[in-house]
GROMACS .gro file of C-alpha atoms in nm:
model
   56
    1MET     CA    1   5.261  14.089   7.471
    2LYS     CA    2   5.577  14.006   7.653
    3LYS     CA    3   5.444  13.686   7.913
    4SER     CA    4   5.634  13.733   8.268
    5LYS     CA    5   5.906  13.539   8.449
    6PRO     CA    6   5.664  13.304   8.705
    7ARG     CA    7   5.768  13.380   9.089
    8ASN     CA    8   6.038  13.197   9.288
    9HIS     CA    9   5.738  13.135   9.566
   10VAL     CA   10   6.022  12.952   9.828
   11ALA     CA   11   6.241  13.293   9.839
   12MET     CA   12   5.962  13.492   9.872
   13ASN     CA   13   5.887  13.273  10.237
   14PRO     CA   14   5.790  13.487  10.528
   15LEU     CA   15   6.039  13.313  10.683
   16LEU     CA   16   6.323  13.312  10.523
   17ARG     CA   17   6.291  13.765  10.604
   18LYS     CA   18   6.398  13.716  10.968
   19GLY     CA   19   6.766  13.821  10.845
   20GLY     CA   20   6.873  14.038  10.983
   21ALA     CA   21   7.204  14.163  11.211
   22HIS     CA   22   7.375  13.774  11.393
   23VAL     CA   23   7.330  13.911  11.815
   24ARG     CA   24   7.405  13.711  12.118
   25ALA     CA   25   7.145  13.453  12.223
   26ARG     CA   26   6.934  13.498  12.561
   27SER     CA   27   7.105  13.228  12.715
   28GLY     CA   28   7.430  13.274  12.597
   29LYS     CA   29   7.379  13.640  12.836
   30ARG     CA   30   7.166  13.421  13.106
   31PHE     CA   31   7.508  13.269  13.147
   32ALA     CA   32   7.789  13.510  13.067
   33ASP     CA   33   7.528  13.681  13.334
   34LYS     CA   34   7.551  13.439  13.542
   35GLN     CA   35   7.966  13.408  13.553
   36GLN     CA   36   8.012  13.742  13.625
   37MET     CA   37   7.828  13.717  13.927
   38LEU     CA   38   7.997  13.427  14.085
   39LYS     CA   39   8.297  13.607  14.040
   40ALA     CA   40   8.177  13.923  14.205
   41ALA     CA   41   8.085  13.669  14.462
   42ARG     CA   42   8.365  13.512  14.529
   43GLU     CA   43   8.555  13.822  14.542
   44TRP     CA   44   8.321  13.928  14.809
   45LYS     CA   45   8.357  13.656  15.015
   46SER     CA   46   8.729  13.659  15.004
   47SER     CA   47   8.760  13.970  15.080
   48ARG     CA   48   8.596  13.963  15.394
   49ASP     CA   49   8.735  13.635  15.438
   50SER     CA   50   9.060  13.880  15.488
   51LEU     CA   51   8.889  14.056  15.744
   52SER     CA   52   8.811  13.907  15.962
   53LEU     CA   53   9.163  13.762  15.970
   54CYS     CA   54   9.242  14.064  16.068
   55PHE     CA   55   9.023  14.152  16.418
   56GLN     CA   56   9.122  13.781  16.543
   0.00000   0.00000   0.00000
């Protein structure tokens, strides 16, 4: 009977099986959301400032 090859235990490590599609990190998404919120706040404030100038 033919002897089988020894298994590579490093390649079978469960931590190495975590591969998959690359997705954006949660911290990057939080940063982008914060930047978008700050931009919307700036636009809202500038529209309110121009509105107050019209009624003076």
